[in-house]
PDB file of C-alpha atoms in Angstrom:
ATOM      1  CA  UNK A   1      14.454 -12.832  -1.924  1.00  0.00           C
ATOM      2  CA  UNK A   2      14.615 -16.108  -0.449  1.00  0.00           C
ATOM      3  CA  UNK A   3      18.575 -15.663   0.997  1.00  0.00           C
ATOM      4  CA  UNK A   4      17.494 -12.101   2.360  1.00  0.00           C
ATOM      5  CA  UNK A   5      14.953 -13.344   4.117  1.00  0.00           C
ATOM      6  CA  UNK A   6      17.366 -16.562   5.454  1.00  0.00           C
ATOM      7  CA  UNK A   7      19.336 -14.239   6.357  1.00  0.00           C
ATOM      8  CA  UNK A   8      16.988 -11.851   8.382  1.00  0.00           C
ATOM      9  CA  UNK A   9      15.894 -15.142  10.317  1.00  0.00           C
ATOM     10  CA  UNK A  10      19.269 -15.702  11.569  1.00  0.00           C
ATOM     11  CA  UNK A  11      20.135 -12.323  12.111  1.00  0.00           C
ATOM     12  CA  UNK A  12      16.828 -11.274  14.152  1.00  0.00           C
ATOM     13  CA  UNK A  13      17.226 -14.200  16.706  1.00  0.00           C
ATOM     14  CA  UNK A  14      13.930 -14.774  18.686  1.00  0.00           C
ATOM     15  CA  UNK A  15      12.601 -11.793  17.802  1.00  0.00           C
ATOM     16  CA  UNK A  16      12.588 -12.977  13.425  1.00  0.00           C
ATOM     17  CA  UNK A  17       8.982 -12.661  13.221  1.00  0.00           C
ATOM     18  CA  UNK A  18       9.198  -8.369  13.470  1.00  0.00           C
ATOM     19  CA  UNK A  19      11.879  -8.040  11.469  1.00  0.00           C
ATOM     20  CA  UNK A  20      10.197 -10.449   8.658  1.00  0.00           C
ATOM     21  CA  UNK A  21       7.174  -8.596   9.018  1.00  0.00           C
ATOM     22  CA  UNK A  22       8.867  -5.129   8.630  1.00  0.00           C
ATOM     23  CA  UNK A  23      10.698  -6.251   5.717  1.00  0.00           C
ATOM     24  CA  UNK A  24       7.701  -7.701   3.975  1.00  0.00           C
ATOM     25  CA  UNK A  25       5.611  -4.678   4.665  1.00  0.00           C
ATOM     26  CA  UNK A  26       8.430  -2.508   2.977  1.00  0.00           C
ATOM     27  CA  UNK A  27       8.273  -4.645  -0.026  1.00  0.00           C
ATOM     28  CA  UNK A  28       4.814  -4.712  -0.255  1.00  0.00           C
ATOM     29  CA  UNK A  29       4.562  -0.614  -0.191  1.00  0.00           C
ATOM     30  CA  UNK A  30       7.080  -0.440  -2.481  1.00  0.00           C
ATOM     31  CA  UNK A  31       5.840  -2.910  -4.878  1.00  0.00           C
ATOM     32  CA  UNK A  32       2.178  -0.915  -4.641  1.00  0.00           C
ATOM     33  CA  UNK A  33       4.259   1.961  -5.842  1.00  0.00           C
ATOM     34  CA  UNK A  34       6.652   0.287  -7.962  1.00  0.00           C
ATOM     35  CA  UNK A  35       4.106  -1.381 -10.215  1.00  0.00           C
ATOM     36  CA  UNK A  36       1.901   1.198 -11.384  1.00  0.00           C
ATOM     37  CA  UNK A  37       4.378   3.823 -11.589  1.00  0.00           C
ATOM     38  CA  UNK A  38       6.703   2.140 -13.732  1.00  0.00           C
ATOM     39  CA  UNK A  39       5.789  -1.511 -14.798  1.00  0.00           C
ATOM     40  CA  UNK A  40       2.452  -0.975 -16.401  1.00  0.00           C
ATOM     41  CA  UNK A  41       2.999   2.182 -18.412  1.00  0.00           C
ATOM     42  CA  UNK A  42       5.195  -0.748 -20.316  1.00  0.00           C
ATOM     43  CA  UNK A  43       2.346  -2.668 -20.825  1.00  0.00           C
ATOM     44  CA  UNK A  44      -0.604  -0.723 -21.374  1.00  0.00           C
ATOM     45  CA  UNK A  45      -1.077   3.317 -22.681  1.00  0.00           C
ATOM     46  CA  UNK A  46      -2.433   4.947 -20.032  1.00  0.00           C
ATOM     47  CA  UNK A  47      -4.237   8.322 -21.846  1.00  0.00           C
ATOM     48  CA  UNK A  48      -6.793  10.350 -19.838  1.00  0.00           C
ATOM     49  CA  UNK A  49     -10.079   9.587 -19.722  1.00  0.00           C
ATOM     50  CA  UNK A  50     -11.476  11.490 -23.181  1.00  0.00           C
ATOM     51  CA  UNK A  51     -15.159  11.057 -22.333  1.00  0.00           C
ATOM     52  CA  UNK A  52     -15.631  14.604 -20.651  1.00  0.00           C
ATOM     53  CA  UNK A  53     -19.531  13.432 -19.955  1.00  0.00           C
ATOM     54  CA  UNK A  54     -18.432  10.359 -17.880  1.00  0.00           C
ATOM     55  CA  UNK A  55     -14.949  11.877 -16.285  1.00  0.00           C
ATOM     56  CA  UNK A  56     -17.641  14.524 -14.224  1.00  0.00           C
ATOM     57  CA  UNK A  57     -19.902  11.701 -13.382  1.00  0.00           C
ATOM     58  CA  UNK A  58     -16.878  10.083 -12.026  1.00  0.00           C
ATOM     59  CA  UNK A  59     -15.695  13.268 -10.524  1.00  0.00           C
ATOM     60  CA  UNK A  60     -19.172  13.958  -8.607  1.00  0.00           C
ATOM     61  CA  UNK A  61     -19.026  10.057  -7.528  1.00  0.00           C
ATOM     62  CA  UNK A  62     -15.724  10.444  -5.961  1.00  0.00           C
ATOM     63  CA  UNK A  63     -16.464  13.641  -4.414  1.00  0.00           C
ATOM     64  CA  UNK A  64     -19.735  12.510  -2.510  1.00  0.00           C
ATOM     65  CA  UNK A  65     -17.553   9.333  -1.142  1.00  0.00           C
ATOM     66  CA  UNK A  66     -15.089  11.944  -0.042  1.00  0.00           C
ATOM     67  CA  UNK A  67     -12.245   9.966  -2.168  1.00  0.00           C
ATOM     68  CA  UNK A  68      -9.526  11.866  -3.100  1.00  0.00           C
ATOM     69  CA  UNK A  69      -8.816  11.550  -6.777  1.00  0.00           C
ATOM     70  CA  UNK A  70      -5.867  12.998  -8.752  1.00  0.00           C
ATOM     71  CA  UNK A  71      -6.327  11.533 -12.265  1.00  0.00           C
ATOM     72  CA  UNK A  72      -8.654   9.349 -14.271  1.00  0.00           C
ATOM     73  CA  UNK A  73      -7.024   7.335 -17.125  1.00  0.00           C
ATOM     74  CA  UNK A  74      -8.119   4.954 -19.721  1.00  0.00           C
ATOM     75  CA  UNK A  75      -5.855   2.119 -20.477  1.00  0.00           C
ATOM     76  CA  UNK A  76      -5.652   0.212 -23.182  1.00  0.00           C
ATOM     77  CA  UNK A  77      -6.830  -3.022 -21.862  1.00  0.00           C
ATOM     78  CA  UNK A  78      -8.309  -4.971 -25.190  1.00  0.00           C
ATOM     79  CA  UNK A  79      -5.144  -5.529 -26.853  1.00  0.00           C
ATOM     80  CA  UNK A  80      -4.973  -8.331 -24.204  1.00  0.00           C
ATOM     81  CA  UNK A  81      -8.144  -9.304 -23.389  1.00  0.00           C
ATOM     82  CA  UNK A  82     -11.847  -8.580 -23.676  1.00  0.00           C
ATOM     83  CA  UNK A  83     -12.123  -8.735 -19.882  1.00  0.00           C
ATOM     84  CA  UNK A  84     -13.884  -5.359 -18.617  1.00  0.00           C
ATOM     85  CA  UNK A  85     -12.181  -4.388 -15.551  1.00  0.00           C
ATOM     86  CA  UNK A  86     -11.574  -0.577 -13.332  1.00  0.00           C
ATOM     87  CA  UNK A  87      -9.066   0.023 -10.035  1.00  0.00           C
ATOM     88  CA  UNK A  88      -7.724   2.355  -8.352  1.00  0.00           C
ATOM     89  CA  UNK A  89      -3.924   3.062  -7.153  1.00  0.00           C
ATOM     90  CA  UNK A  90      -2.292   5.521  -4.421  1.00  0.00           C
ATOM     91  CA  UNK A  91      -1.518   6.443  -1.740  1.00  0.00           C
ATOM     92  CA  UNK A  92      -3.096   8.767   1.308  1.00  0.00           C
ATOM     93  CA  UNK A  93      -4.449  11.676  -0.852  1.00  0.00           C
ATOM     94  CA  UNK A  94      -3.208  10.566  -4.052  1.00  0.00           C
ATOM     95  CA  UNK A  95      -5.349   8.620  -5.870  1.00  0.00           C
ATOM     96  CA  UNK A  96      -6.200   7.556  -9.231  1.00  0.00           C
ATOM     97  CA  UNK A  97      -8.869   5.594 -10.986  1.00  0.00           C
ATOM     98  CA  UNK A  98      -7.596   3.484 -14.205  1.00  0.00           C
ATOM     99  CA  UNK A  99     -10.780   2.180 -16.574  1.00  0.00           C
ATOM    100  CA  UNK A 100      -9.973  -0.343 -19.090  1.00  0.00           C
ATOM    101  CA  UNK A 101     -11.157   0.569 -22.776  1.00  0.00           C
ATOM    102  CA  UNK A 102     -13.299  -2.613 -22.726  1.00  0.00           C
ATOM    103  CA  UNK A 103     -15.348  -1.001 -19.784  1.00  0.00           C
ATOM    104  CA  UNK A 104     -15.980   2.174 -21.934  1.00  0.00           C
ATOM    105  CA  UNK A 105     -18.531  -0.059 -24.482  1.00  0.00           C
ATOM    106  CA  UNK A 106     -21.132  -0.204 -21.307  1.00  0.00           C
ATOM    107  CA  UNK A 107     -23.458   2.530 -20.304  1.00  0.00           C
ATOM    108  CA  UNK A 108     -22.812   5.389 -18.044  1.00  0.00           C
ATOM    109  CA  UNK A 109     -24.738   3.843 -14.768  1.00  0.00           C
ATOM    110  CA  UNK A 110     -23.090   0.540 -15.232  1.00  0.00           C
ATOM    111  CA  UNK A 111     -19.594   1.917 -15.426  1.00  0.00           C
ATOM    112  CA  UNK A 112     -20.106   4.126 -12.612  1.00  0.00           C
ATOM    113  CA  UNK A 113     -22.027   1.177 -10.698  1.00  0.00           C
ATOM    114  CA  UNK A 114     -18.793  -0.986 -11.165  1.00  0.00           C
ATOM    115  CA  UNK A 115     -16.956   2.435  -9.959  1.00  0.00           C
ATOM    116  CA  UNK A 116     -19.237   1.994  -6.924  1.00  0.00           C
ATOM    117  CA  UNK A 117     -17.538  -1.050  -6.324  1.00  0.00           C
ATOM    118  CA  UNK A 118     -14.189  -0.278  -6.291  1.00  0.00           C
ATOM    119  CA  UNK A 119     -14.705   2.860  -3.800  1.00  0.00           C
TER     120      UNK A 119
END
């Protein structure tokens, strides 16, 4: 990255700054992509969310915050840590919520309080 971005310095002239910008900004919208589309399925097993209970708690949640959500997955988070952890991923109206298995052990409320967070 580091020669590309030589590179665009010299090229842009006086005017670097934009073009750095614009090239980091591409990056960083394709990395948002990149990563959760195709780097973490390698890690982690992303399943849907099998807790039917929860998923329309989650469901109404989302809909009174007017956040458009796609899918709701469950990862597989505890084969690397016992860290309890939830995010979301997408774009414009495509959205999805990822809970880590570790999250799953609390009770409804609290996982839908730390949902609260993340919206």
């Amino acid at each position: 990255l580091m020669p590309g971005l030589i590179k665009l310095v010299r090229w842009g002239g006086k005017s670097f700054y934009l073009y750095v910008w614009g090239a980091s900004q591409t990056l960083m919208f394709a990395f948002m992509w990149i990563y959760p589309n195709f780097i973490q399925p390698l890690f982690n097993k992303f399943e849907p969310l099998q807790d039917s209970e929860l998923r329309g708690k989650i469901e109404d949640l989302a809909a009174t915050e007017e956040f458009p959500l796609t899918k709701l997955y469950q990862i597989d988070g505890s084969k690397r840590s016992s860290h309890s952890n939830a995010y979301f991923f997408g774009f414009w109206k495509n959205k999805r919520i990822v809970i880590f298995d570790t999250l799953l052990t609390l009770s409804h409320d609290q996982i839908l309080a730390e949902l609260c967070h993340e919206l």
